[in-house]
Amino acid sequence: MPNGPRGESSVPGFETLAIHAGQDPDPATGAVVPPIYQTSTFKQDGVGGLRGGLEYSRTANPTRTALEECLAALEASTRAGTRALALASGMAAEDCLIRTVCSPGDRVIIPDDAYGGTYRLFAAVLARWGLDYVPVHLPDVTAVRRCLAERPARILWVETPTNPQLGIADIAALSGAAHEAGAMLVVDNTFASPRLQRPMELGADVVVHSTTKYLGGHSDVIGGALVTADADVAERAAYLRNATGGVPGPFDSWLTLRGIRTLAVRMDRHCDSAARVAEMLGRHPAVTQVLYPGLPSHPGHAVAAKQMTGFGGMVSFRVRGGEEAAVALCGRTRLFTLGESLGGVESLIEHPGRMTHASAAGSPLEVSADLVRLSVGLEDVGDLLDDLNQALC
Ligand SMILES: *Cc1c(COP(=O)(O)O)cnc(C)c1O
């Protein structure tokens, strides 16, 4: 972006930042697209004579830095000093943040319908490291306050909308509750992306992303990110990332940044098509419940309407006939590809109980067996509706 002081009113719009933040033409060649600096190390002009502070690509790489500057601008264009750190995956970002902020013995409040991988990180990995975690139903702010009052927590971990049940948590209300109790508010913003929701403007201290999903947007790269305006957290997380090494490579960083340039137009279409799909499913006799925050019947609809600028591209629903019917349906779609992950241009279908959330089986986070999750892609929406209709028959 152009250098020099800018008044708040002149902060460029989201679409402009997505295409230009961190992406000035290459000073050496004028290349319009930031080059893939596919190098592990950088020549020094005499011992310790670093060019632009560059030393070794685990510590910093210009392609990764371009991605980070763009992510920071998208999450909080009006919050000074915001910094983003790119990591090798969403899970690497979560792990890096938690071990930056917490010490063994600390407690973290997590959503009672958190992403299965997040739950597994706490239950199977960080619990052994001495971290205490407690699942709470986050839409119930009173329950969260009670839990914080019982015993201090280091982090209140929020995911909204949740994966796969599309639960909605009130970020501003939870930020108040967390801060009064001395806890840090972390929001996993993967499902909304910064196009639809900016948690830092609602009081979040740190935003976590799986950039694998909507930010990358093309199902061709794994990545994660942390975004924060807390300089101390950013500094310590950068130290830990360099010390433990969970960095994305230059090409992965480049692919993610390439995806981000079209985030705004993609998200807008994902939202429109998902709304059409949710509406159709709601009328279908084989469907017993549709979970989509855009539907007025969704318990989190009012909060979602307040804190999001669109309801997203994810739709979950429960089918008549239980697990057998749900699993069979996942095998009958032709355009919706059966597979894990989400947020790409192509539509995906999956059975969370047996696939993405299998690691939560038998836990308080177990999902119902008749649940099916859709990532509504960018194909012709009429074709998507036809496909679901023939599969539901
Ligand atoms: C996919 C996902 C993650 C994990 O990200 P990876 O890039 O797969 O490591 C974390 N949170 C949510 C909500 C996700 O959907």
PDB file of N, CA, C and O in Angstrom, residues 91 114-124 133 340 351-367:
ATOM      1  N   MET A  91      -4.016 -25.976  12.424  1.00  0.00           N
ATOM      2  CA  MET A  91      -3.664 -26.608  13.697  1.00  0.00           C
ATOM      3  C   MET A  91      -2.319 -26.107  14.217  1.00  0.00           C
ATOM      4  O   MET A  91      -2.144 -25.924  15.428  1.00  0.00           O
ATOM      5  N   ALA A 114     -16.817 -27.417  19.351  1.00  0.00           N
ATOM      6  CA  ALA A 114     -15.617 -26.963  18.633  1.00  0.00           C
ATOM      7  C   ALA A 114     -15.292 -27.888  17.462  1.00  0.00           C
ATOM      8  O   ALA A 114     -15.693 -29.061  17.443  1.00  0.00           O
ATOM      9  N   TYR A 115     -14.539 -27.357  16.514  1.00  0.00           N
ATOM     10  CA  TYR A 115     -13.976 -28.166  15.427  1.00  0.00           C
ATOM     11  C   TYR A 115     -13.274 -29.390  16.051  1.00  0.00           C
ATOM     12  O   TYR A 115     -12.560 -29.260  17.058  1.00  0.00           O
ATOM     13  N   GLY A 116     -13.473 -30.563  15.456  1.00  0.00           N
ATOM     14  CA  GLY A 116     -12.932 -31.805  16.013  1.00  0.00           C
ATOM     15  C   GLY A 116     -11.422 -31.765  16.223  1.00  0.00           C
ATOM     16  O   GLY A 116     -10.905 -32.286  17.218  1.00  0.00           O
ATOM     17  N   GLY A 117     -10.707 -31.137  15.316  1.00  0.00           N
ATOM     18  CA  GLY A 117      -9.248 -31.058  15.434  1.00  0.00           C
ATOM     19  C   GLY A 117      -8.821 -30.180  16.602  1.00  0.00           C
ATOM     20  O   GLY A 117      -7.807 -30.445  17.262  1.00  0.00           O
ATOM     21  N   THR A 118      -9.605 -29.150  16.873  1.00  0.00           N
ATOM     22  CA  THR A 118      -9.315 -28.273  18.019  1.00  0.00           C
ATOM     23  C   THR A 118      -9.531 -29.059  19.307  1.00  0.00           C
ATOM     24  O   THR A 118      -8.707 -29.020  20.229  1.00  0.00           O
ATOM     25  N   TYR A 119     -10.645 -29.796  19.353  1.00  0.00           N
ATOM     26  CA  TYR A 119     -10.927 -30.608  20.533  1.00  0.00           C
ATOM     27  C   TYR A 119      -9.806 -31.637  20.755  1.00  0.00           C
ATOM     28  O   TYR A 119      -9.305 -31.819  21.858  1.00  0.00           O
ATOM     29  N   ARG A 120      -9.396 -32.291  19.672  1.00  0.00           N
ATOM     30  CA  ARG A 120      -8.340 -33.301  19.789  1.00  0.00           C
ATOM     31  C   ARG A 120      -7.029 -32.681  20.282  1.00  0.00           C
ATOM     32  O   ARG A 120      -6.308 -33.284  21.090  1.00  0.00           O
ATOM     33  N   LEU A 121      -6.713 -31.475  19.807  1.00  0.00           N
ATOM     34  CA  LEU A 121      -5.486 -30.800  20.254  1.00  0.00           C
ATOM     35  C   LEU A 121      -5.503 -30.618  21.775  1.00  0.00           C
ATOM     36  O   LEU A 121      -4.501 -30.883  22.454  1.00  0.00           O
ATOM     37  N   PHE A 122      -6.652 -30.179  22.311  1.00  0.00           N
ATOM     38  CA  PHE A 122      -6.743 -29.993  23.761  1.00  0.00           C
ATOM     39  C   PHE A 122      -6.774 -31.333  24.490  1.00  0.00           C
ATOM     40  O   PHE A 122      -6.039 -31.546  25.451  1.00  0.00           O
ATOM     41  N   ALA A 123      -7.640 -32.249  24.018  1.00  0.00           N
ATOM     42  CA  ALA A 123      -7.903 -33.481  24.766  1.00  0.00           C
ATOM     43  C   ALA A 123      -6.748 -34.477  24.677  1.00  0.00           C
ATOM     44  O   ALA A 123      -6.435 -35.151  25.660  1.00  0.00           O
ATOM     45  N   ALA A 124      -6.115 -34.589  23.524  1.00  0.00           N
ATOM     46  CA  ALA A 124      -5.135 -35.655  23.342  1.00  0.00           C
ATOM     47  C   ALA A 124      -3.690 -35.162  23.375  1.00  0.00           C
ATOM     48  O   ALA A 124      -2.773 -35.953  23.560  1.00  0.00           O
ATOM     49  N   TYR A 133      -8.801 -28.059  30.107  1.00  0.00           N
ATOM     50  CA  TYR A 133      -9.779 -27.451  29.198  1.00  0.00           C
ATOM     51  C   TYR A 133     -11.177 -27.818  29.659  1.00  0.00           C
ATOM     52  O   TYR A 133     -11.387 -28.880  30.239  1.00  0.00           O
ATOM     53  N   GLU A 340     -13.500 -34.363   2.954  1.00  0.00           N
ATOM     54  CA  GLU A 340     -13.321 -33.459   4.085  1.00  0.00           C
ATOM     55  C   GLU A 340     -12.923 -32.081   3.552  1.00  0.00           C
ATOM     56  O   GLU A 340     -12.771 -31.888   2.368  1.00  0.00           O
ATOM     57  N   HIS A 351     -19.959 -36.550   6.075  1.00  0.00           N
ATOM     58  CA  HIS A 351     -20.667 -37.037   7.248  1.00  0.00           C
ATOM     59  C   HIS A 351     -19.758 -36.779   8.457  1.00  0.00           C
ATOM     60  O   HIS A 351     -18.812 -37.538   8.705  1.00  0.00           O
ATOM     61  N   PRO A 352     -20.004 -35.682   9.205  1.00  0.00           N
ATOM     62  CA  PRO A 352     -19.068 -35.297  10.281  1.00  0.00           C
ATOM     63  C   PRO A 352     -18.834 -36.420  11.301  1.00  0.00           C
ATOM     64  O   PRO A 352     -17.702 -36.612  11.752  1.00  0.00           O
ATOM     65  N   GLY A 353     -19.885 -37.147  11.664  1.00  0.00           N
ATOM     66  CA  GLY A 353     -19.747 -38.181  12.691  1.00  0.00           C
ATOM     67  C   GLY A 353     -18.701 -39.225  12.362  1.00  0.00           C
ATOM     68  O   GLY A 353     -17.974 -39.701  13.231  1.00  0.00           O
ATOM     69  N   ARG A 354     -18.616 -39.584  11.074  1.00  0.00           N
ATOM     70  CA  ARG A 354     -17.649 -40.622  10.689  1.00  0.00           C
ATOM     71  C   ARG A 354     -16.382 -40.043  10.070  1.00  0.00           C
ATOM     72  O   ARG A 354     -15.406 -40.758   9.877  1.00  0.00           O
ATOM     73  N   MET A 355     -16.434 -38.750   9.722  1.00  0.00           N
ATOM     74  CA  MET A 355     -15.279 -38.174   9.000  1.00  0.00           C
ATOM     75  C   MET A 355     -14.577 -37.095   9.843  1.00  0.00           C
ATOM     76  O   MET A 355     -13.796 -37.428  10.708  1.00  0.00           O
ATOM     77  N   THR A 356     -14.879 -35.814   9.589  1.00  0.00           N
ATOM     78  CA  THR A 356     -14.112 -34.738  10.239  1.00  0.00           C
ATOM     79  C   THR A 356     -14.180 -34.747  11.759  1.00  0.00           C
ATOM     80  O   THR A 356     -13.274 -34.264  12.424  1.00  0.00           O
ATOM     81  N   HIS A 357     -15.287 -35.243  12.318  1.00  0.00           N
ATOM     82  CA  HIS A 357     -15.454 -35.157  13.759  1.00  0.00           C
ATOM     83  C   HIS A 357     -15.444 -36.516  14.442  1.00  0.00           C
ATOM     84  O   HIS A 357     -15.924 -36.670  15.567  1.00  0.00           O
ATOM     85  N   ALA A 358     -14.852 -37.511  13.750  1.00  0.00           N
ATOM     86  CA  ALA A 358     -14.764 -38.851  14.322  1.00  0.00           C
ATOM     87  C   ALA A 358     -13.954 -38.831  15.619  1.00  0.00           C
ATOM     88  O   ALA A 358     -14.228 -39.610  16.540  1.00  0.00           O
ATOM     89  N   SER A 359     -12.979 -37.920  15.714  1.00  0.00           N
ATOM     90  CA  SER A 359     -12.130 -37.889  16.913  1.00  0.00           C
ATOM     91  C   SER A 359     -12.902 -37.395  18.137  1.00  0.00           C
ATOM     92  O   SER A 359     -12.417 -37.506  19.262  1.00  0.00           O
ATOM     93  N   ALA A 360     -14.115 -36.856  17.937  1.00  0.00           N
ATOM     94  CA  ALA A 360     -14.915 -36.390  19.074  1.00  0.00           C
ATOM     95  C   ALA A 360     -15.914 -37.451  19.535  1.00  0.00           C
ATOM     96  O   ALA A 360     -16.683 -37.211  20.471  1.00  0.00           O
ATOM     97  N   ALA A 361     -15.903 -38.640  18.901  1.00  0.00           N
ATOM     98  CA  ALA A 361     -16.844 -39.701  19.275  1.00  0.00           C
ATOM     99  C   ALA A 361     -16.672 -40.063  20.750  1.00  0.00           C
ATOM    100  O   ALA A 361     -15.550 -40.174  21.243  1.00  0.00           O
ATOM    101  N   GLY A 362     -17.792 -40.216  21.459  1.00  0.00           N
ATOM    102  CA  GLY A 362     -17.739 -40.595  22.866  1.00  0.00           C
ATOM    103  C   GLY A 362     -17.390 -39.446  23.793  1.00  0.00           C
ATOM    104  O   GLY A 362     -17.311 -39.627  25.005  1.00  0.00           O
ATOM    105  N   SER A 363     -17.164 -38.246  23.256  1.00  0.00           N
ATOM    106  CA  SER A 363     -16.828 -37.083  24.080  1.00  0.00           C
ATOM    107  C   SER A 363     -18.055 -36.176  24.176  1.00  0.00           C
ATOM    108  O   SER A 363     -19.048 -36.394  23.483  1.00  0.00           O
ATOM    109  N   PRO A 364     -17.965 -35.124  25.005  1.00  0.00           N
ATOM    110  CA  PRO A 364     -19.097 -34.183  25.059  1.00  0.00           C
ATOM    111  C   PRO A 364     -19.310 -33.457  23.719  1.00  0.00           C
ATOM    112  O   PRO A 364     -20.322 -32.804  23.531  1.00  0.00           O
ATOM    113  N   LEU A 365     -18.355 -33.573  22.808  1.00  0.00           N
ATOM    114  CA  LEU A 365     -18.456 -32.860  21.540  1.00  0.00           C
ATOM    115  C   LEU A 365     -18.944 -33.738  20.394  1.00  0.00           C
ATOM    116  O   LEU A 365     -18.937 -33.333  19.238  1.00  0.00           O
ATOM    117  N   GLU A 366     -19.372 -34.963  20.729  1.00  0.00           N
ATOM    118  CA  GLU A 366     -19.849 -35.875  19.688  1.00  0.00           C
ATOM    119  C   GLU A 366     -20.990 -35.237  18.894  1.00  0.00           C
ATOM    120  O   GLU A 366     -21.862 -34.582  19.468  1.00  0.00           O
ATOM    121  N   VAL A 367     -20.983 -35.441  17.570  1.00  0.00           N
ATOM    122  CA  VAL A 367     -22.056 -34.849  16.749  1.00  0.00           C
ATOM    123  C   VAL A 367     -23.098 -35.916  16.424  1.00  0.00           C
ATOM    124  O   VAL A 367     -22.799 -37.107  16.425  1.00  0.00           O
TER     125      VAL A 367
END
